[in-house]
XYZ file of C-alpha atoms in Angstrom:
709
model
C -7.873 13.549 25.176
C -5.041 13.254 27.638
C -1.445 12.157 27.249
C 0.245 9.360 29.165
C 3.425 10.734 30.735
C 6.459 8.510 30.832
C 9.140 11.120 31.446
C 11.045 10.486 28.226
C 12.357 13.183 25.931
C 10.737 13.443 22.555
C 12.416 12.424 19.336
C 10.900 14.653 16.708
C 9.804 12.963 13.527
C 11.504 13.484 10.207
C 11.184 11.831 6.861
C 12.673 8.378 7.173
C 15.096 6.901 4.701
C 15.226 3.191 4.050
C 18.349 2.968 6.169
C 16.693 4.918 8.964
C 13.794 2.490 9.107
C 16.160 -0.458 9.270
C 17.892 1.164 12.219
C 14.580 1.938 13.917
C 13.364 -1.634 13.656
C 16.386 -3.885 13.568
C 18.219 -1.846 16.179
C 15.155 -0.551 17.925
C 16.059 -1.432 21.432
C 19.008 0.879 21.923
C 18.586 4.007 23.973
C 16.187 6.664 22.765
C 14.723 5.101 19.667
C 14.071 1.598 20.904
C 12.850 -0.291 23.897
C 15.583 -2.564 25.154
C 17.252 0.128 27.197
C 14.603 -0.181 29.887
C 15.361 -2.419 32.832
C 14.319 -6.020 32.671
C 12.260 -7.952 35.150
C 11.281 -11.555 35.427
C 14.460 -13.266 34.361
C 14.921 -12.514 30.691
C 18.670 -12.351 31.149
C 19.095 -16.050 30.547
C 17.718 -15.782 27.065
C 15.045 -18.432 27.541
C 11.453 -18.076 28.670
C 10.857 -16.886 32.207
C 10.093 -19.673 34.696
C 6.372 -20.321 34.480
C 6.168 -18.902 30.948
C 6.825 -21.710 28.509
C 7.160 -21.363 24.742
C 3.852 -22.086 23.047
C 3.763 -24.698 20.321
C 2.294 -23.677 16.967
C 2.235 -24.825 13.385
C 4.260 -22.385 11.310
C 3.906 -22.510 7.519
C 5.363 -20.340 4.789
C 2.684 -18.689 2.652
C 4.845 -16.376 0.538
C 8.383 -15.061 0.328
C 11.650 -16.573 1.534
C 13.287 -16.789 4.941
C 16.632 -15.413 6.102
C 18.248 -12.355 7.576
C 18.865 -11.185 11.092
C 18.317 -13.669 13.906
C 20.156 -15.197 16.829
C 20.747 -18.938 16.935
C 23.710 -20.926 18.203
C 24.683 -24.247 16.678
C 26.299 -25.607 13.512
C 27.227 -23.090 10.828
C 24.506 -24.407 8.499
C 21.721 -23.376 10.905
C 23.357 -20.674 13.036
C 22.008 -17.152 12.729
C 23.608 -13.778 13.257
C 21.894 -10.630 14.455
C 24.026 -7.660 13.413
C 27.673 -8.757 13.193
C 30.476 -6.318 13.845
C 33.953 -6.275 15.362
C 35.948 -9.519 15.279
C 39.136 -11.062 16.647
C 40.863 -14.392 15.936
C 42.319 -16.711 18.554
C 45.466 -18.787 18.161
C 43.369 -21.899 17.557
C 41.402 -20.234 14.734
C 38.319 -19.412 16.795
C 36.723 -16.196 15.586
C 35.198 -14.012 18.290
C 32.670 -11.396 17.270
C 30.333 -8.734 18.527
C 26.802 -9.545 17.407
C 24.119 -7.020 18.375
C 24.844 -6.651 22.097
C 26.435 -10.052 22.693
C 29.886 -11.600 22.337
C 29.925 -14.850 20.374
C 32.525 -17.405 19.281
C 32.700 -19.310 16.004
C 34.941 -22.329 16.401
C 37.069 -23.925 13.662
C 34.672 -26.897 13.588
C 31.886 -24.518 12.521
C 29.907 -24.311 15.752
C 28.642 -20.916 16.931
C 28.094 -20.212 20.631
C 27.290 -17.175 22.731
C 29.839 -16.272 25.400
C 28.306 -13.239 27.073
C 25.486 -10.737 26.723
C 21.832 -10.880 25.781
C 20.358 -13.022 23.048
C 17.282 -10.794 22.791
C 18.738 -7.316 22.229
C 18.585 -5.973 25.768
C 21.320 -3.361 26.126
C 22.636 -2.517 29.571
C 25.829 -2.112 31.555
C 25.709 -5.045 33.976
C 28.855 -6.988 34.768
C 28.477 -10.717 35.409
C 28.812 -14.146 33.912
C 27.570 -15.150 30.486
C 24.005 -14.256 29.681
C 23.582 -12.278 32.891
C 25.985 -9.608 31.614
C 24.827 -6.705 29.491
C 26.614 -4.512 26.961
C 25.505 -1.307 25.314
C 24.069 -1.535 21.817
C 26.507 -3.176 19.387
C 29.935 -2.310 20.771
C 32.297 -1.470 17.907
C 35.684 -2.659 19.164
C 37.010 -6.088 20.100
C 40.564 -7.260 20.843
C 42.099 -10.449 22.227
C 45.052 -10.411 24.609
C 47.844 -12.979 24.899
C 46.085 -14.732 27.799
C 42.894 -15.297 25.800
C 40.794 -12.550 27.407
C 38.639 -10.368 25.197
C 38.386 -6.599 25.530
C 35.277 -4.785 24.328
C 35.005 -1.096 23.436
C 31.540 -0.475 24.876
C 30.929 2.916 23.332
C 27.346 3.283 24.496
C 28.547 2.776 28.071
C 31.731 4.879 27.635
C 33.802 2.036 29.021
C 36.189 -0.825 28.302
C 34.889 -4.240 29.306
C 36.827 -7.469 29.774
C 35.484 -10.951 29.021
C 37.435 -13.852 30.480
C 37.675 -17.178 28.597
C 34.918 -18.583 30.830
C 32.569 -15.680 30.027
C 32.891 -13.424 33.086
C 32.393 -9.762 32.133
C 33.869 -6.876 34.116
C 34.353 -3.163 33.514
C 38.080 -2.411 33.584
C 38.098 1.267 32.626
C 35.555 4.042 32.383
C 32.072 4.157 33.825
C 28.672 3.788 32.184
C 26.785 7.047 31.805
C 29.823 9.246 32.447
C 31.269 10.219 29.073
C 34.301 12.502 29.365
C 38.041 12.602 28.743
C 39.864 11.727 31.949
C 43.153 9.869 32.158
C 43.786 7.576 35.105
C 43.544 4.015 36.311
C 40.453 1.822 35.973
C 37.248 3.423 37.155
C 38.941 6.816 37.432
C 39.405 6.979 33.657
C 36.660 8.337 31.452
C 35.999 7.891 27.735
C 33.773 9.773 25.332
C 32.719 6.790 23.262
C 35.396 4.168 22.585
C 35.107 2.296 19.300
C 38.270 0.687 17.954
C 40.754 -1.527 19.850
C 44.144 -3.046 19.070
C 46.977 -4.438 21.197
C 50.511 -3.322 20.441
C 53.599 -5.508 20.713
C 54.111 -4.464 24.317
C 50.654 -5.540 25.460
C 49.237 -2.011 25.644
C 45.668 -1.582 24.434
C 45.191 1.238 21.913
C 41.695 2.707 21.983
C 39.980 4.814 19.314
C 37.954 7.250 21.382
C 35.926 10.132 19.959
C 38.561 12.325 18.289
C 41.385 10.774 20.310
C 43.712 7.821 20.527
C 43.939 6.552 24.098
C 46.222 3.885 25.529
C 45.571 1.502 28.410
C 48.717 -0.049 29.885
C 48.794 -3.583 31.206
C 48.294 -2.214 34.748
C 44.994 -0.580 33.651
C 46.246 3.009 33.540
C 44.651 5.024 30.732
C 46.466 7.909 29.049
C 45.838 10.062 25.987
C 48.196 8.899 23.248
C 47.395 11.195 20.328
C 44.911 13.831 19.251
C 43.216 16.763 20.919
C 40.417 16.584 23.505
C 39.240 19.996 22.284
C 39.620 20.100 18.500
C 38.575 17.600 15.857
C 39.346 17.367 12.174
C 42.125 16.005 10.008
C 45.490 17.528 10.890
C 48.809 15.728 10.671
C 51.722 16.309 13.027
C 53.266 15.175 16.258
C 51.057 12.993 18.459
C 49.881 15.811 20.692
C 49.413 18.253 17.792
C 47.419 16.033 15.441
C 43.647 16.174 15.087
C 41.353 13.237 14.380
C 37.736 13.146 13.335
C 35.022 12.012 15.701
C 34.781 8.420 14.505
C 37.951 6.339 14.842
C 36.245 3.005 14.434
C 38.838 0.517 13.161
C 42.584 0.068 13.606
C 45.368 -2.444 13.015
C 49.145 -2.677 13.309
C 51.341 -3.646 10.386
C 54.405 -5.882 10.602
C 56.622 -2.880 11.349
C 54.541 -1.697 14.281
C 52.875 1.218 12.500
C 49.252 1.785 13.501
C 46.647 2.410 10.805
C 43.300 3.941 11.790
C 40.143 4.644 9.809
C 39.045 8.226 10.377
C 35.676 7.032 9.271
C 33.499 10.070 8.659
C 36.354 11.832 6.882
C 36.863 8.815 4.628
C 40.566 8.874 5.506
C 43.114 6.331 6.698
C 45.582 7.752 9.212
C 48.993 6.312 10.052
C 50.658 6.587 13.438
C 54.391 5.828 13.452
C 57.612 7.302 14.816
C 55.772 9.731 17.023
C 53.773 11.340 14.230
C 50.321 11.138 12.703
C 50.052 11.301 8.917
C 47.207 10.860 6.457
C 47.940 7.699 4.499
C 44.853 7.632 2.235
C 42.352 10.356 1.462
C 39.223 10.718 -0.692
C 38.200 10.482 -3.398
C 37.314 6.852 -2.779
C 36.181 4.494 -5.546
C 32.523 4.970 -4.634
C 32.727 8.736 -5.134
C 32.416 8.498 -8.898
C 28.844 7.199 -8.742
C 27.907 8.563 -5.328
C 24.570 10.248 -4.601
C 24.723 14.002 -3.914
C 24.227 13.513 -0.167
C 26.989 10.940 0.253
C 28.972 10.878 3.458
C 31.830 8.564 4.317
C 31.571 5.552 6.608
C 34.823 3.609 6.295
C 34.458 1.649 9.501
C 36.388 -1.515 8.660
C 40.149 -1.952 8.318
C 42.458 -4.965 8.158
C 46.048 -5.696 7.130
C 46.314 -9.206 5.723
C 49.282 -11.549 5.962
C 50.613 -10.206 2.651
C 50.743 -6.722 4.158
C 47.842 -5.432 2.045
C 45.604 -2.806 3.656
C 41.867 -3.286 3.142
C 39.049 -0.957 4.176
C 35.275 -1.261 3.943
C 32.907 1.398 2.638
C 29.785 0.623 4.609
C 27.460 2.869 2.638
C 29.384 2.450 -0.617
C 28.905 -1.359 -0.433
C 32.502 -2.286 -1.339
C 35.780 -3.540 0.068
C 38.691 -1.361 -1.066
C 42.416 -2.044 -1.269
C 44.811 0.733 -0.313
C 48.130 0.651 -2.165
C 51.501 1.591 -0.654
C 51.219 5.050 -2.232
C 47.808 5.637 -0.638
C 45.739 5.144 -3.791
C 42.481 3.294 -3.285
C 40.792 0.782 -5.612
C 37.810 -1.558 -5.343
C 38.808 -5.059 -4.266
C 35.337 -6.695 -4.038
C 31.780 -5.564 -4.693
C 30.361 -2.766 -6.835
C 29.919 0.787 -5.497
C 26.369 1.548 -4.362
C 25.088 -1.883 -5.434
C 23.852 -4.057 -2.573
C 23.044 -7.749 -2.565
C 24.038 -11.158 -1.282
C 25.875 -12.685 -4.236
C 29.102 -14.593 -3.716
C 31.748 -14.437 -6.428
C 35.029 -12.826 -7.374
C 35.628 -9.093 -7.377
C 32.827 -7.160 -9.050
C 30.512 -10.186 -9.200
C 30.176 -10.178 -5.401
C 27.675 -8.027 -3.563
C 27.505 -6.826 0.046
C 24.840 -5.101 2.110
C 26.564 -2.645 4.421
C 29.985 -4.312 4.860
C 31.327 -3.219 8.210
C 34.216 -4.555 10.296
C 37.076 -6.549 8.768
C 39.352 -9.207 10.255
C 42.612 -10.431 8.711
C 42.766 -14.189 9.320
C 45.945 -16.113 9.994
C 45.528 -18.072 6.740
C 45.632 -14.927 4.576
C 41.888 -14.522 4.031
C 39.842 -11.591 5.320
C 36.487 -11.841 7.083
C 33.820 -9.222 6.441
C 30.975 -8.564 8.859
C 28.232 -8.016 6.285
C 25.993 -6.058 8.561
C 22.582 -5.885 6.882
C 22.910 -9.359 5.390
C 23.571 -10.672 8.924
C 26.405 -12.831 7.606
C 30.155 -13.289 7.720
C 31.817 -13.319 4.313
C 35.275 -14.711 3.601
C 37.391 -12.859 1.017
C 40.411 -14.664 -0.384
C 43.575 -12.839 -1.541
C 42.324 -12.934 -5.148
C 39.068 -11.144 -4.208
C 36.800 -14.199 -4.225
C 33.923 -13.811 -1.759
C 31.854 -16.545 -0.132
C 29.344 -16.584 2.708
C 30.582 -18.704 5.613
C 28.189 -17.957 8.483
C 24.599 -16.766 8.726
C 21.673 -16.773 6.305
C 21.184 -13.618 4.227
C 17.761 -12.070 3.854
C 15.973 -12.871 0.594
C 14.746 -9.498 -0.643
C 13.213 -8.462 -3.932
C 10.179 -7.191 -5.813
C 8.992 -10.436 -7.350
C 5.354 -11.421 -7.808
C 4.610 -15.120 -8.042
C 3.537 -18.210 -6.155
C 4.595 -18.928 -2.587
C 8.337 -19.183 -2.024
C 9.085 -17.747 -5.477
C 7.762 -14.329 -4.447
C 9.925 -11.695 -2.789
C 9.221 -8.744 -0.525
C 11.571 -5.988 0.596
C 11.038 -4.709 4.091
C 7.306 -5.489 4.498
C 5.952 -3.553 7.467
C 2.217 -4.120 7.850
C -0.440 -6.708 7.097
C -4.222 -6.901 7.051
C -6.696 -9.597 5.976
C -10.029 -9.227 4.193
C -13.105 -11.419 4.947
C -12.150 -13.856 2.164
C -8.745 -14.551 3.660
C -6.768 -12.470 1.180
C -3.853 -10.714 2.825
C -2.565 -7.256 1.921
C 0.971 -6.219 2.798
C 2.513 -2.744 2.960
C 5.904 -3.401 1.333
C 8.088 -0.547 2.612
C 11.198 -0.800 0.452
C 9.258 -1.752 -2.669
C 6.985 1.291 -2.189
C 3.876 -0.727 -2.972
C 0.962 -2.769 -1.662
C 0.997 -6.512 -2.315
C -1.972 -8.885 -2.355
C -1.562 -12.517 -1.319
C -4.384 -14.966 -1.931
C -5.032 -17.891 0.444
C -3.043 -20.194 -1.883
C 0.030 -17.945 -1.619
C -0.143 -16.184 -4.986
C 1.443 -12.740 -4.709
C 0.559 -9.805 -6.968
C 1.248 -6.084 -6.765
C -2.103 -4.530 -5.896
C -1.050 -0.880 -5.979
C 2.197 0.952 -6.605
C 5.143 0.181 -8.817
C 5.817 -3.442 -9.730
C 9.541 -2.633 -9.862
C 9.665 -1.230 -6.359
C 10.590 2.169 -7.743
C 10.235 5.301 -5.738
C 10.532 7.585 -8.708
C 12.339 10.827 -8.000
C 11.333 11.011 -4.348
C 8.112 12.056 -2.705
C 7.387 14.465 -5.557
C 6.612 11.340 -7.573
C 4.086 10.080 -5.003
C 0.862 10.102 -6.940
C -2.687 8.832 -6.995
C -3.961 6.507 -9.697
C -5.281 3.020 -10.306
C -3.310 -0.062 -9.315
C 0.285 -0.073 -10.483
C -0.022 3.458 -11.890
C -0.099 4.848 -8.343
C 3.079 5.575 -6.399
C 3.877 5.339 -2.680
C 6.846 6.452 -0.616
C 7.476 3.878 2.123
C 4.044 2.594 3.176
C 4.196 1.746 6.894
C 0.678 0.731 7.939
C -2.434 -0.756 6.393
C -6.050 -1.224 7.540
C -9.380 -2.271 6.021
C -12.898 -0.936 6.548
C -16.250 -2.715 6.335
C -16.567 -1.765 2.656
C -13.164 -3.376 1.947
C -11.399 -0.112 1.276
C -7.772 -0.172 2.338
C -6.136 2.709 4.185
C -2.362 3.098 3.996
C -0.060 5.343 5.994
C 2.479 6.530 3.414
C 5.157 7.425 5.942
C 7.785 9.322 3.988
C 5.179 11.059 1.852
C 3.500 12.222 5.115
C 0.018 11.305 3.876
C -2.743 8.744 4.364
C -3.953 7.003 1.209
C -7.124 5.086 0.387
C -7.375 2.149 -2.027
C -10.845 1.098 -3.166
C -11.726 -2.555 -3.893
C -11.193 -1.653 -7.561
C -7.614 -0.565 -6.812
C -8.145 3.187 -7.145
C -5.647 5.060 -4.961
C -6.402 8.523 -3.568
C -4.892 10.737 -0.873
C -7.332 11.322 1.977
C -5.232 13.420 4.380
C -1.982 15.338 4.409
C 0.098 17.127 1.807
C 2.580 15.065 -0.176
C 6.147 15.593 0.975
C 5.260 18.186 3.631
C 5.678 16.866 7.139
C 4.278 18.814 10.059
C 1.558 19.067 12.629
C -1.555 20.919 11.546
C -5.120 19.778 12.148
C -7.861 20.815 9.754
C -9.450 19.818 6.497
C -7.920 16.863 4.685
C -6.191 19.000 2.087
C -4.731 21.523 4.525
C -3.740 19.223 7.381
C -0.096 18.315 7.842
C 1.023 14.903 9.100
C 4.454 13.684 10.111
C 5.561 10.119 9.344
C 2.150 8.486 9.899
C 2.683 4.894 11.010
C 0.032 2.534 12.441
C -3.525 2.805 11.136
C -6.938 1.368 11.957
C -10.560 2.065 10.941
C -13.544 1.858 13.292
C -17.019 0.638 12.343
C -18.216 4.145 11.588
C -15.447 4.649 9.051
C -13.303 6.970 11.180
C -9.605 6.419 10.446
C -7.056 6.586 13.271
C -3.310 6.725 12.722
C -0.267 7.023 14.952
C 2.685 9.300 14.339
C 5.565 7.097 15.388
C 7.972 9.790 16.525
C 5.497 12.357 17.815
C 3.663 10.028 20.150
C 0.261 11.099 18.902
C -2.812 9.372 17.520
C -4.835 11.465 15.109
C -8.146 10.783 13.420
C -9.681 11.429 10.038
C -13.430 11.955 10.285
C -15.749 10.698 7.581
C -15.968 14.287 6.284
C -12.159 14.349 5.904
C -11.331 16.607 8.830
C -8.113 15.721 10.711
C -7.850 16.185 14.478
C -5.571 15.081 17.290
C -7.333 12.380 19.246
C -4.683 11.246 21.654
C -1.250 12.341 22.858
C 0.595 15.539 23.669
C 2.241 17.190 20.699
C 4.163 19.638 22.889
C 5.881 16.973 24.973
C 5.715 14.111 22.450
C 6.555 11.654 25.227
C 4.970 8.584 23.666
C 7.082 8.200 20.567
C 6.899 4.407 21.020
C 3.279 4.096 19.853
C 3.194 1.889 16.753
C 0.336 -0.660 16.711
C -3.351 0.263 16.834
C -6.574 -1.723 17.171
C -10.186 -0.633 17.776
C -12.829 -2.824 19.427
C -16.569 -2.965 18.806
C -17.243 -0.466 21.600
C -14.908 2.145 20.155
C -12.091 1.467 22.612
C -8.568 1.706 21.242
C -5.564 -0.478 22.016
C -2.038 0.849 21.522
C 1.272 -0.980 21.583
C 4.019 1.073 23.219
C 7.213 -0.311 21.725
C 9.516 1.575 24.053
C 7.686 1.129 27.338
C 6.920 -2.558 26.644
C 3.231 -2.103 27.400
C -0.247 -2.347 25.901
C -2.338 0.756 26.519
C -6.110 1.142 26.273
C -8.123 4.282 25.641
C -11.875 3.957 26.072
C -14.360 5.683 23.764
C -14.924 8.161 26.612
C -11.206 8.994 26.700
C -10.119 7.138 29.847
C -6.517 5.992 29.528
C -5.006 2.965 31.242
C -2.185 0.456 30.901
C -3.934 -2.802 30.104
C -0.917 -5.091 30.330
C 2.764 -4.819 31.161
C 4.619 -2.325 33.290
C 6.072 0.846 31.809
C 9.814 0.685 31.254
C 10.215 -2.939 32.388
C 10.729 -5.629 29.771
C 10.548 -9.403 30.038
C 8.564 -12.449 29.055
C 5.969 -13.187 31.693
C 2.408 -14.356 31.250
C 0.002 -13.110 33.875
C -2.558 -10.515 34.823
C -2.198 -6.860 33.869
C 0.837 -5.217 35.446
C 2.342 -8.616 36.300
C 2.771 -9.472 32.619
C 5.910 -8.561 30.697
C 6.575 -7.823 27.010
C 9.737 -7.044 25.056
C 9.060 -4.526 22.291
C 5.406 -5.275 21.446
C 4.619 -4.061 17.941
C 1.713 -5.231 15.782
C -1.829 -5.663 17.142
C -4.889 -7.479 15.826
C -8.300 -8.075 17.409
C -9.838 -11.521 17.105
C -13.486 -12.428 16.676
C -13.265 -13.809 20.209
C -12.758 -10.281 21.545
C -9.171 -10.915 22.547
C -6.258 -8.768 21.455
C -3.283 -10.495 19.821
C 0.172 -8.948 20.027
C 3.307 -9.459 17.948
C 5.863 -9.461 20.760
C 8.963 -8.911 18.644
C 11.672 -9.189 21.279
C 10.226 -12.384 22.713
C 9.708 -14.009 19.284
C 6.118 -14.639 20.293
C 2.439 -14.016 19.669
C 0.693 -13.076 22.907
C -3.011 -12.997 23.774
C -4.463 -10.219 25.933
C -8.026 -10.612 27.160
C -10.288 -7.562 27.634
C -9.506 -7.872 31.362
C -5.749 -7.741 30.735
C -4.810 -11.384 31.256
C -1.779 -12.216 29.086
C -0.804 -15.620 27.708
C 1.559 -16.845 25.003
C -0.166 -18.577 22.077
C 2.758 -19.063 19.683
C 6.538 -18.886 19.922
C 8.316 -17.450 22.918
C 11.681 -19.090 22.237
C 13.775 -15.931 22.325
C 16.998 -17.780 23.091
C 17.053 -19.250 19.550
C 15.713 -16.595 17.201
C 15.132 -18.078 13.768
C 11.951 -19.111 11.988
C 11.436 -22.867 12.052
C 8.621 -24.266 9.923
C 6.478 -27.236 10.924
C 4.171 -28.538 13.627
C 6.461 -27.309 16.372
C 7.484 -24.167 14.598
C 9.344 -21.165 15.936
C 9.235 -17.447 15.283
C 12.105 -15.013 15.025
C 11.110 -11.335 14.821
C 7.326 -11.373 14.355
C 6.726 -7.737 13.495
C 3.018 -7.554 12.707
C 0.094 -9.931 12.470
C -3.503 -10.197 11.323
C -6.118 -12.600 12.631
C -7.447 -14.562 9.657
C -11.161 -15.227 9.127
C -12.540 -18.639 10.049
C -13.438 -20.750 13.055
C -9.924 -21.881 13.883
C -7.545 -19.282 15.279
C -4.871 -18.499 12.676
C -2.616 -15.543 12.033
C -0.881 -14.042 9.046
C 2.492 -12.984 10.450
C 5.340 -11.027 8.865
C 8.655 -12.458 10.007
C 12.097 -12.511 8.349
C 10.619 -10.520 5.464
C 8.225 -13.358 4.564
C 4.536 -14.028 5.164
C 3.795 -16.918 7.522
C 0.603 -18.656 8.563
C 0.745 -19.417 12.272
C -1.796 -21.794 13.796
C -1.581 -22.188 17.582
C -1.853 -25.768 18.756
C -4.751 -26.422 21.057
C -3.754 -27.484 24.584
C-alpha cells in the first residue's frame, strides 16, 4: 500500500493519559495535534454556515446520559455555553471579559454573554480584523484591560500582543506571528518567545510574562526586558537583571502597594517583584503535595489579589484554590486536592475540574475559570463556591434508564442489527450497552470505571470481570462479535455475544510497531476500528498515521500508511464498503480519503489543509475536523463533522450534503424537532427503513433523525 503525503511532521504515538485525550479532542484544532490550524476557505470566519450551505433540520432526542460541558453559545446566562474558559478582566461597569478557546467574549452585568472577536468554531490563526473575521492562536493565556476600555491579549501561540478595541477590531501591536525570539523594540520590531500573563501597572505600562522573562510595553508601544534572563531559567532571587524565572509565567497581579506577584507555574512558586528586586514569596510544598501522585508536576496558572488583599492561586492539576498568607504559607481555600467534580458549596464541599485563571472582582468575590467543566465559578470571601456561567458536563459511571445513566468520555459507538448500541466509554474503561429504550448496562469491563493499577491490570475475562485501559474504538462483525481498540493497553480486544473478552492482537502495555503473529505483534495507541465481511479487522494508529489489519488467522500487517514518515497522524475514523473499499476521516487535513480494495488512494471529499462548511462535489466540499464515519444501507457514507456541529452525507461519487446540524455559530445540543448538535464526535447508522443515527455528543447518546425535505 502507499502513503498519502501531506508534508506534515509526524507526532509519534505514546500511551495517552485521560488528560492527554481531553487535550487531543477538546483542543484538537491547535497546531500539530489538531486540525484548525489549517487555512479556512468558504467563509467559515463568520461562525455561521457558508452561503449556500444551510443548517439541516433534524429531530434530536436524548437516549441516554445527560447533556452539558464544552460548547459555544451566546445569550442569557441560563443557556450560554463556554468552550474552554481562561484569562479574564473586569471593566468598570462590571462586564467580565474572557478568553474562551480562541475567542474573546464579554459577560455583561445583566447576564448576557456575547462574542467580541475570534472564531466560534475553534479555528486558530493570526489574522487581524473586525469581530469574527479575526483569528487568535489557540487559547491565549493573558488578558488585560486598559483605562480606555481596550483589551490586550497575550497571544502566546502567535508570539505577539494583540489589541481589541471596544468595537471588536483586532490588531497586532507587538511581536509577529511565527517569529518567536527575544528582541526589544517598538511594535513589530519586538519579538516574544510565548507571552502568557498580562497586567497594567499604575503608570499604564503593560507587564508581560514571557517565557522565562518579564517584559514591559510602554504606552508608546516600546517593548523592553524588565526582569529575568533571556539565557538562563530557574528560580533565582535577586536584582531584576540577575533573577531567573521558570519557563511558565502565566498569571500576575499588582497589590495595593504596587508590588507585582507572578505565578512561576511549573515551579509551583509565587514570585514577588518590588523595589527593584525579585523574591520568592511562596514555595512548595503546596497543599496538594500531601496526597499527590508520584508523577505530580506543578501547574499554578491562576493568581488573584482580592479587595481584602488576600492572595489566591489555583492548582490546575491539584483541583483546588489556595490562599497564600502574608508569611508565604499556603492553605486550601476551596476544593479538595486531587478530587474533581462540579459541586458547588463552601470550602471542601466544592469541587473543580482543572481550575485555571482567577479574577478578583470589584465586589470582593473571585471568579474561577473552571477549565474542564467549561464554567465560571464565583468564590466569595468565605470560600463559598457557586457556578455562575456555563453548564458543566455530567460525567459518571452509572448504569440505568435514559437520563439517569452517566458516561465518562465516551469515544466510539456501534449498533447491532437489533438496534442495541454499544459504546466505548474511555474514562470508565469499559463497554456499555444501550437498548433501544435507553436502558444502559455495563457489558464488559469494570462497573466502577476502575482502571486497576494501570495497564498491568488489563485482563481478559467475561463481562465485568474483564478490564480495559481507555477503549477508543468499537466495531461489530457479521457474527455480532465486538472488536475494541484498547488504546492505552496497545491491544485489540474481542468480545463475543456472550460477553467473553479476549485479546486478539498486541501485547498488553507494550506500545510499538512490529507486524507478525497476534501474540508477537506490537501496536501503538490503536484508535479507529472496522471489520469487513470476511472478518478481517482494520484499525488505525492515531498518531502514527497507519492502518493495520488483523487477518482471520491472527496475523498483523501494515495495510496502509508510511511508518517511517508517519505523515497521516490525523486518521481516526474508518469504514469499509461491500466491495472492500475503505473510507478514512483525516481529522487534521479536513478530508475524507478512500482506498480501494486494489490499493488505489484518493481524496473523496474535501481539500487537504483547507477547512470550512461547504456542501458540494468532491474537492469543492469543505469539512472542519471530520471524525466518526458510518456506512448506511443506502451505500452512502455519513460523517460526524465535529467542528461544524453537523452530520454530513458523502455519496460514493463524492457529493457532500448536510443532513443534520451545521449550526456552528451556536454550539450546544438542543433537543426537539428542530434540534441542534454541538460536538458530534462519532455516529452509527441505526437499522431500519428510516434514516436514523446514534450520535455521541456532550458525553451523552443521542438519536438523530434527519427531517425529510
